[in-house]
Tab-separated table of C-alpha atoms in Angstrom:
chain	number	residue	atom	x	y	z
A	1	MET	CA	0.000	0.000	0.000
A	2	ASN	CA	1.540	3.298	-1.109
A	3	ARG	CA	1.255	6.541	0.875
A	4	LYS	CA	-1.653	7.841	-1.231
A	5	GLN	CA	-3.633	4.606	-0.787
A	6	TYR	CA	-2.854	4.621	2.967
A	7	LEU	CA	-4.092	8.164	3.409
A	8	HIS	CA	-7.201	7.391	1.402
A	9	TRP	CA	-7.953	4.440	3.745
A	10	TYR	CA	-6.947	6.260	6.927
A	11	SER	CA	-9.108	9.364	6.504
A	12	PRO	CA	-12.537	7.647	6.583
A	13	VAL	CA	-11.437	5.308	9.386
A	14	ARG	CA	-10.173	8.260	11.356
A	15	LEU	CA	-13.415	10.158	10.693
A	16	LEU	CA	-15.523	7.213	11.874
A	17	PHE	CA	-13.376	6.858	14.978
A	18	LEU	CA	-13.694	10.546	15.818
A	19	LEU	CA	-17.443	10.424	15.238
A	20	PHE	CA	-17.766	7.381	17.530
A	21	PHE	CA	-15.603	9.030	20.183
A	22	THR	CA	-17.669	12.249	20.034
A	23	VAL	CA	-20.927	10.327	20.420
A	24	MET	CA	-19.557	8.394	23.386
A	25	LEU	CA	-18.217	11.571	24.990
A	26	SER	CA	-21.578	13.290	24.554
A	27	ALA	CA	-23.303	10.308	26.157
A	28	CYS	CA	-20.952	10.533	29.142
A	29	VAL	CA	-21.606	14.247	29.584
A	30	THR	CA	-25.373	13.707	29.427
A	31	GLU	CA	-25.091	10.810	31.874
A	32	GLU	CA	-23.225	12.944	34.389
A	33	THR	CA	-25.257	16.110	34.213
A	34	GLY	CA	-28.895	15.322	33.551
A	35	SER	CA	-29.925	11.806	32.580
A	36	ASP	CA	-32.613	9.959	34.522
A	37	THR	CA	-30.350	7.064	35.468
A	38	PRO	CA	-28.927	6.164	38.878
A	39	TYR	CA	-25.598	7.789	38.069
A	40	GLY	CA	-27.183	10.757	36.276
A	41	ASN	CA	-29.459	11.541	39.226
A	42	TRP	CA	-26.690	11.091	41.777
A	43	LYS	CA	-24.249	13.246	39.807
A	44	THR	CA	-26.871	15.960	39.334
A	45	LEU	CA	-27.469	15.983	43.106
A	46	TRP	CA	-23.751	16.215	43.859
A	47	ASN	CA	-23.314	19.022	41.308
A	48	ILE	CA	-26.275	21.039	42.655
A	49	LEU	CA	-24.767	21.041	46.121
A	50	ASP	CA	-21.240	21.609	44.810
A	51	THR	CA	-22.215	24.806	42.997
A	52	HIS	CA	-24.952	26.211	45.275
A	53	TYR	CA	-24.480	25.021	48.890
A	54	CYS	CA	-23.166	27.823	51.107
A	55	PHE	CA	-21.434	26.241	54.104
A	56	PHE	CA	-18.569	24.187	52.658
A	57	ALA	CA	-15.896	26.383	54.273
A	58	ASP	CA	-17.633	26.303	57.656
A	59	LYS	CA	-18.144	22.526	57.540
A	60	GLN	CA	-14.544	21.954	56.457
A	61	GLN	CA	-13.280	24.055	59.356
A	62	THR	CA	-15.683	22.547	61.895
A	63	TYR	CA	-15.223	18.840	61.172
A	64	GLY	CA	-13.037	18.481	58.068
A	65	LEU	CA	-15.662	18.006	55.349
A	66	ASP	CA	-14.141	17.383	51.885
A	67	TRP	CA	-16.954	17.446	49.324
A	68	ASP	CA	-14.761	16.050	46.519
A	69	GLU	CA	-13.815	13.098	48.715
A	70	VAL	CA	-17.481	12.615	49.609
A	71	GLY	CA	-18.321	12.571	45.906
A	72	SER	CA	-15.675	9.956	45.142
A	73	ARG	CA	-16.776	7.745	48.013
A	74	TYR	CA	-20.507	7.808	47.290
A	75	GLY	CA	-20.174	7.890	43.511
A	76	SER	CA	-18.393	4.531	43.657
A	77	ARG	CA	-21.537	3.022	45.227
A	78	ILE	CA	-23.766	3.907	42.266
A	79	THR	CA	-24.560	1.032	39.890
A	80	PRO	CA	-26.736	0.971	36.738
A	81	SER	CA	-28.987	-1.766	38.121
A	82	MET	CA	-29.668	-0.313	41.571
A	83	SER	CA	-33.295	0.306	42.546
A	84	SER	CA	-34.800	3.710	43.317
A	85	ASP	CA	-34.875	2.847	47.019
A	86	GLN	CA	-31.187	1.922	46.944
A	87	LEU	CA	-30.322	5.135	45.103
A	88	PHE	CA	-32.371	7.185	47.577
A	89	GLN	CA	-30.538	5.597	50.503
A	90	VAL	CA	-27.103	6.346	49.046
A	91	CYS	CA	-28.064	9.924	48.171
A	92	GLY	CA	-29.590	10.480	51.613
A	93	GLU	CA	-26.458	9.168	53.334
A	94	MET	CA	-24.318	11.477	51.217
A	95	LEU	CA	-26.393	14.516	52.187
A	96	ARG	CA	-26.074	13.631	55.874
A	97	GLU	CA	-22.343	14.294	55.501
A	98	LEU	CA	-23.269	17.998	55.444
A	99	ARG	CA	-24.779	17.784	58.957
A	100	ASP	CA	-27.367	20.404	58.046
A	101	GLY	CA	-31.028	20.283	59.055
A	102	HIS	CA	-31.938	22.420	56.039
A	103	VAL	CA	-30.697	19.720	53.636
A	104	ASN	CA	-33.458	17.319	52.567
A	105	LEU	CA	-34.054	14.981	49.646
A	106	THR	CA	-37.704	14.229	48.910
A	107	SER	CA	-39.147	11.370	46.848
A	108	PRO	CA	-42.833	10.398	46.546
A	109	GLY	CA	-42.407	7.944	49.406
A	110	ASN	CA	-39.703	9.307	51.707
A	111	THR	CA	-37.703	12.303	52.911
A	112	ALA	CA	-34.015	12.046	53.698
A	113	ARG	CA	-33.133	14.385	56.543
A	114	TYR	CA	-30.490	15.182	59.141
A	115	TRP	CA	-32.016	15.472	62.617
A	116	ASP	CA	-29.000	14.727	64.786
A	117	TRP	CA	-28.696	18.473	65.410
A	118	PHE	CA	-31.484	18.072	67.990
A	119	GLU	CA	-32.026	14.312	68.468
A	120	ASN	CA	-28.605	13.911	70.099
A	121	TYR	CA	-29.433	16.478	72.796
A	122	PRO	CA	-31.812	16.711	75.780
A	123	ALA	CA	-35.287	17.966	74.837
A	124	ASN	CA	-35.553	20.457	77.724
A	125	PHE	CA	-39.167	21.104	76.838
A	126	SER	CA	-42.425	19.456	77.890
A	127	ASP	CA	-45.957	20.264	76.765
A	128	SER	CA	-47.215	18.842	80.053
A	129	LEU	CA	-45.038	21.124	82.181
A	130	GLN	CA	-45.878	24.132	80.033
A	131	ARG	CA	-49.625	23.479	80.353
A	132	ILE	CA	-49.291	23.782	84.117
A	133	VAL	CA	-47.822	27.265	83.671
A	134	LEU	CA	-50.234	28.387	80.943
A	135	GLY	CA	-53.334	27.005	82.602
A	136	LYS	CA	-56.601	27.118	80.663
A	137	ASP	CA	-57.224	30.838	80.463
A	138	TYR	CA	-54.181	31.909	78.453
A	139	ARG	CA	-54.663	34.239	75.487
A	140	LEU	CA	-54.010	33.119	71.901
A	141	THR	CA	-53.423	35.008	68.652
A	142	GLN	CA	-51.548	34.045	65.464
A	143	GLY	CA	-50.178	31.005	67.280
A	144	LEU	CA	-48.756	33.113	70.127
A	145	LYS	CA	-49.785	31.954	73.611
A	146	TYR	CA	-49.452	34.437	76.450
A	147	ARG	CA	-50.601	35.270	79.958
A	148	ILE	CA	-49.629	37.172	83.081
A	149	LEU	CA	-48.268	34.895	85.816
A	150	GLU	CA	-49.059	35.240	89.522
A	151	ASP	CA	-45.900	37.239	90.280
A	152	ASN	CA	-46.724	39.817	87.575
A	153	ILE	CA	-44.246	38.326	85.108
A	154	GLY	CA	-45.464	38.067	81.529
A	155	TYR	CA	-45.093	34.782	79.653
A	156	LEU	CA	-45.158	34.653	75.822
A	157	TYR	CA	-44.706	31.377	73.943
A	158	CYS	CA	-43.904	31.466	70.219
A	159	PRO	CA	-43.996	27.865	68.892
A	160	SER	CA	-43.344	28.745	65.242
A	161	PHE	CA	-42.587	31.535	62.805
A	162	ASP	CA	-44.693	29.930	60.078
A	163	VAL	CA	-47.378	32.594	60.612
A	164	SER	CA	-47.104	36.230	59.538
A	165	PHE	CA	-47.593	38.428	62.592
A	166	GLY	CA	-49.739	41.498	62.002
A	167	SER	CA	-48.754	44.753	63.698
A	168	GLY	CA	-52.214	44.890	65.268
A	169	ASN	CA	-51.804	41.418	66.772
A	170	LEU	CA	-48.378	42.194	68.219
A	171	SER	CA	-49.485	45.562	69.583
A	172	ALA	CA	-52.460	43.909	71.302
A	173	VAL	CA	-50.191	41.272	72.875
A	174	PHE	CA	-47.711	43.784	74.275
A	175	SER	CA	-50.454	46.160	75.357
A	176	TYR	CA	-51.925	43.370	77.485
A	177	LEU	CA	-48.482	42.476	78.921
A	178	ALA	CA	-47.461	46.111	79.509
A	179	PRO	CA	-48.253	46.155	83.288
A	180	CYS	CA	-45.816	43.264	83.922
A	181	ASN	CA	-42.486	43.829	85.670
A	182	GLY	CA	-40.640	41.492	83.327
A	183	LEU	CA	-41.254	39.237	80.330
A	184	ILE	CA	-40.369	35.653	79.417
A	185	VAL	CA	-40.240	34.988	75.667
A	186	ASP	CA	-40.177	31.226	75.143
A	187	VAL	CA	-39.047	29.999	71.708
A	188	ARG	CA	-38.120	26.464	72.720
A	189	ASN	CA	-38.937	23.863	70.051
A	190	ASN	CA	-39.507	26.619	67.486
A	191	SER	CA	-37.966	25.114	64.342
A	192	GLY	CA	-38.357	28.271	62.259
A	193	GLY	CA	-40.530	29.532	59.449
A	194	LEU	CA	-40.616	33.036	57.973
A	195	LEU	CA	-37.627	35.286	58.552
A	196	THR	CA	-39.972	38.274	58.264
A	197	SER	CA	-41.963	36.984	61.256
A	198	ALA	CA	-38.768	36.691	63.316
A	199	GLN	CA	-37.926	40.264	62.328
A	200	ALA	CA	-41.420	41.457	63.246
A	201	LEU	CA	-41.301	39.959	66.747
A	202	ALA	CA	-37.777	41.256	67.354
A	203	GLY	CA	-39.027	44.678	66.284
A	204	CYS	CA	-41.211	44.745	69.408
A	205	PHE	CA	-38.046	45.197	71.512
A	206	ILE	CA	-36.339	48.081	69.692
A	207	ASP	CA	-37.163	51.810	69.375
A	208	SER	CA	-35.270	52.710	66.206
A	209	PRO	CA	-34.157	50.949	62.998
A	210	VAL	CA	-31.143	48.718	63.576
A	211	THR	CA	-29.093	46.182	61.664
A	212	GLY	CA	-29.866	42.725	63.043
A	213	GLY	CA	-27.260	40.843	60.997
A	214	TYR	CA	-26.080	40.279	57.444
A	215	ILE	CA	-26.852	37.965	54.546
A	216	CYS	CA	-24.831	36.947	51.473
A	217	HIS	CA	-25.956	35.385	48.199
A	218	LYS	CA	-24.212	32.839	45.997
A	219	LYS	CA	-23.097	34.498	42.753
A	220	GLY	CA	-20.994	31.763	41.132
A	221	PRO	CA	-20.164	28.031	41.219
A	222	ALA	CA	-17.041	28.226	43.404
A	223	HIS	CA	-17.463	27.283	47.059
A	224	ASP	CA	-16.404	30.776	48.166
A	225	ASP	CA	-18.156	32.792	45.453
A	226	PHE	CA	-20.520	35.079	47.405
A	227	SER	CA	-21.845	38.602	47.160
A	228	SER	CA	-20.791	41.238	49.660
A	229	PRO	CA	-22.786	41.125	52.929
A	230	LYS	CA	-26.148	42.899	52.873
A	231	PRO	CA	-27.649	44.186	56.160
A	232	ILE	CA	-30.785	42.596	57.577
A	233	GLN	CA	-32.778	45.594	58.758
A	234	LEU	CA	-35.003	45.476	61.820
A	235	GLU	CA	-37.741	48.073	62.084
A	236	PRO	CA	-39.436	49.029	65.369
A	237	ALA	CA	-42.916	47.558	65.666
A	238	LYS	CA	-45.864	49.892	65.259
A	239	GLY	CA	-47.828	50.307	68.451
A	240	VAL	CA	-46.779	49.091	71.902
A	241	ARG	CA	-43.161	47.905	72.323
A	242	TRP	CA	-41.450	46.240	75.285
A	243	GLN	CA	-38.823	48.260	77.216
A	244	LYS	CA	-38.503	46.291	80.469
A	245	PRO	CA	-36.289	43.282	81.355
A	246	VAL	CA	-36.766	40.232	79.152
A	247	VAL	CA	-35.514	36.639	79.243
A	248	VAL	CA	-35.520	34.502	76.092
A	249	LEU	CA	-35.795	30.742	76.698
A	250	ILE	CA	-33.943	28.629	74.126
A	251	ASN	CA	-33.126	24.984	73.536
A	252	ARG	CA	-31.522	22.841	70.862
A	253	ARG	CA	-34.681	22.768	68.739
A	254	CYS	CA	-34.536	26.533	68.098
A	255	TYR	CA	-33.612	26.440	64.435
A	256	SER	CA	-33.568	28.483	61.229
A	257	ALA	CA	-35.799	31.581	61.625
A	258	ALA	CA	-35.962	30.914	65.392
A	259	ASN	CA	-32.162	30.904	65.473
A	260	ALA	CA	-32.266	34.226	63.597
A	261	PHE	CA	-34.705	35.656	66.175
A	262	VAL	CA	-32.321	34.669	68.985
A	263	MET	CA	-29.477	36.284	67.018
A	264	PHE	CA	-31.491	39.501	66.691
A	265	MET	CA	-32.339	39.538	70.403
A	266	GLN	CA	-28.721	38.913	71.342
A	267	SER	CA	-27.330	41.563	68.988
A	268	CYS	CA	-29.919	44.334	69.282
A	269	THR	CA	-31.409	44.138	72.779
A	270	SER	CA	-30.347	43.583	76.381
A	271	ALA	CA	-32.298	40.304	76.577
A	272	VAL	CA	-30.870	37.482	78.658
A	273	LEU	CA	-30.673	34.165	76.798
A	274	MET	CA	-31.401	31.237	79.089
A	275	GLY	CA	-31.264	27.491	78.357
A	276	ASN	CA	-29.178	25.486	75.888
A	277	ARG	CA	-27.276	26.287	72.726
A	278	THR	CA	-29.656	26.720	69.787
A	279	GLY	CA	-29.654	24.306	66.846
A	280	GLY	CA	-28.307	26.847	64.340
A	281	GLY	CA	-29.456	26.685	60.736
A	282	CYS	CA	-28.495	30.193	59.647
A	283	GLY	CA	-28.632	29.479	55.906
A	284	MET	CA	-31.669	30.537	53.888
A	285	PRO	CA	-32.905	27.379	52.092
A	286	PHE	CA	-33.213	26.908	48.326
A	287	VAL	CA	-34.962	24.141	46.372
A	288	SER	CA	-34.069	22.306	43.166
A	289	GLU	CA	-35.030	19.084	41.356
A	290	LEU	CA	-33.313	15.961	40.022
A	291	PRO	CA	-34.046	14.453	36.576
A	292	ASN	CA	-36.281	11.792	38.168
A	293	GLY	CA	-38.431	14.439	39.886
A	294	TRP	CA	-36.997	14.127	43.401
A	295	GLY	CA	-36.775	17.456	45.191
A	296	VAL	CA	-33.723	18.692	47.075
A	297	ARG	CA	-33.628	21.551	49.589
A	298	PHE	CA	-30.397	23.002	50.937
A	299	SER	CA	-28.798	26.067	52.544
A	300	ALA	CA	-27.866	28.598	49.863
A	301	CYS	CA	-27.575	32.035	51.537
A	302	PRO	CA	-25.508	32.347	54.737
A	303	MET	CA	-26.522	34.787	57.469
A	304	TYR	CA	-24.134	36.412	59.935
A	305	ASP	CA	-24.582	38.248	63.220
A	306	THR	CA	-23.614	41.900	63.648
A	307	GLN	CA	-20.018	40.802	64.317
A	308	MET	CA	-19.983	38.942	60.969
A	309	GLN	CA	-19.917	35.566	62.748
A	310	LEU	CA	-21.870	32.607	61.402
A	311	THR	CA	-24.437	31.086	63.765
A	312	GLU	CA	-24.784	27.868	61.747
A	313	GLN	CA	-23.531	25.883	64.742
A	314	GLY	CA	-25.943	27.579	67.152
A	315	ILE	CA	-25.955	30.401	69.709
A	316	GLU	CA	-24.861	29.916	73.304
A	317	PRO	CA	-27.106	31.122	76.171
A	318	HIS	CA	-25.952	33.590	78.798
A	319	ILE	CA	-27.263	31.232	81.482
A	320	HIS	CA	-27.104	27.484	80.839
A	321	LEU	CA	-30.053	25.369	82.013
A	322	ASP	CA	-31.430	21.841	81.850
A	323	ILE	CA	-34.773	20.689	83.220
A	324	SER	CA	-33.800	18.833	86.399
A	325	SER	CA	-35.118	15.389	87.232
A	326	PHE	CA	-36.454	16.761	90.531
A	327	ASP	CA	-38.459	19.446	88.719
A	328	TRP	CA	-39.794	16.823	86.299
A	329	SER	CA	-41.090	14.815	89.233
A	330	GLU	CA	-42.561	17.911	90.884
A	331	GLY	CA	-44.271	19.140	87.718
A	332	ARG	CA	-42.081	22.240	87.441
A	333	ASP	CA	-40.527	23.692	84.314
A	334	THR	CA	-36.981	24.584	85.414
A	335	TYR	CA	-36.610	27.062	82.558
A	336	ILE	CA	-39.698	29.101	83.372
A	337	GLU	CA	-39.118	29.058	87.135
A	338	ARG	CA	-35.470	30.140	86.748
A	339	ALA	CA	-36.505	32.953	84.412
A	340	ARG	CA	-39.108	34.147	86.921
A	341	GLU	CA	-36.504	34.172	89.683
A	342	TRP	CA	-34.107	36.175	87.518
A	343	LEU	CA	-36.762	38.714	86.544
A	344	ASN	CA	-37.880	39.054	90.149
A	345	GLY	CA	-34.355	40.036	91.173
A	346	GLN	CA	-33.342	36.747	92.766
A	347	HIS	CA	-30.405	36.175	90.424
C-alpha cells in the first residue's frame, strides 16, 4: 500500500473513529449532568450542592468536610442496576455528611433528613409542664400563647414563625403584657418559618431601625463565590413595644428563623438568653429538582450576626439550664421558674 492509498484508507477510518468518540463523549456528559439514570441523578445531586451550597468552608473548618472526597466515596456506590430505594438511601447518606437540618431529599415515598442536630441532645421542653404554667385561660393570637403569671411576670410562647404576625396582633399582645415587671419569651422547640416573622417579633423590643445581621448570596459556582454582605434591617414595631427586662428561653430545637430571632435579640437588645445552645441553621434554604423528579432543599444564603460571625452551629445562652429530674417529678418547668426568679431580682 503506497502513501496515497494509505491516506485514502486512513481518513474515513479516522473520521468514523472521531465520530464514535464524540458520540460516546456526549453520552458521558449527558449521563453525568442530567440523565434519569442512577448515576445521572446522583451526579446531578452532587453538582447542585457543589455549585450552590453555602457552608462548605464552615463545615470543612468545623469537622473536616471534603466534598470532593465525599463525591468519590458515594459515587463509587452507584450502579446501573440499583433500585430507586437503593439510590435514595445512598443519596440520603451522602447529604447527611453535610450535617445540616436544612438539607433534605424528597421522593414520593420518603424524605431524607439530618435530625441529629437536635435528636442527640436533651429535649428540655415538655408540653405537660408548660400546660401547668399556661393554665386554661391563656390568650391566643396568630399562634402566640401568652398570659400574666401570679408574680406579675409576663409569659409569651412562640412555637413557630410559620405565621405572619400582624402589627395589630403584636401591639395587642404587648399592650396586654405592659403592666408586667418582666417578660419571658419562650421559643423552645420553634424550628423556624418566615424570617420576616422573626424580624417582626424582634421589632417589638427596639425603638429605632437597627441592623440585626447580614446575609450573602451565591453568585458563582465556586465554594467561596458570594456577594458582599447585605444588612438585615429590623424596624421598630408599630404600636406598643417592650422596654422592660426580658428573658428569652432557648433549647436545641430553636432552628432556622428561630435561630435568627435569637441572634437579633442577642445583637440588638439587652435580653438574657437562658437554656441550651440553639440548633443553628443560619442558611436561607433553596430548592431544586433531580431528573427523576426528586426534590432537594439546601442552605444557599448564609446569614451572619452583627459581628460577621456565622451562627450555623448555634448560639450559646448567657445562662445554661437543663430541666432537672427533681423538677420533672414535681411538675415544674426549670426554665420558666429560673426565668421568673431572675426577673424578680433573685439572680
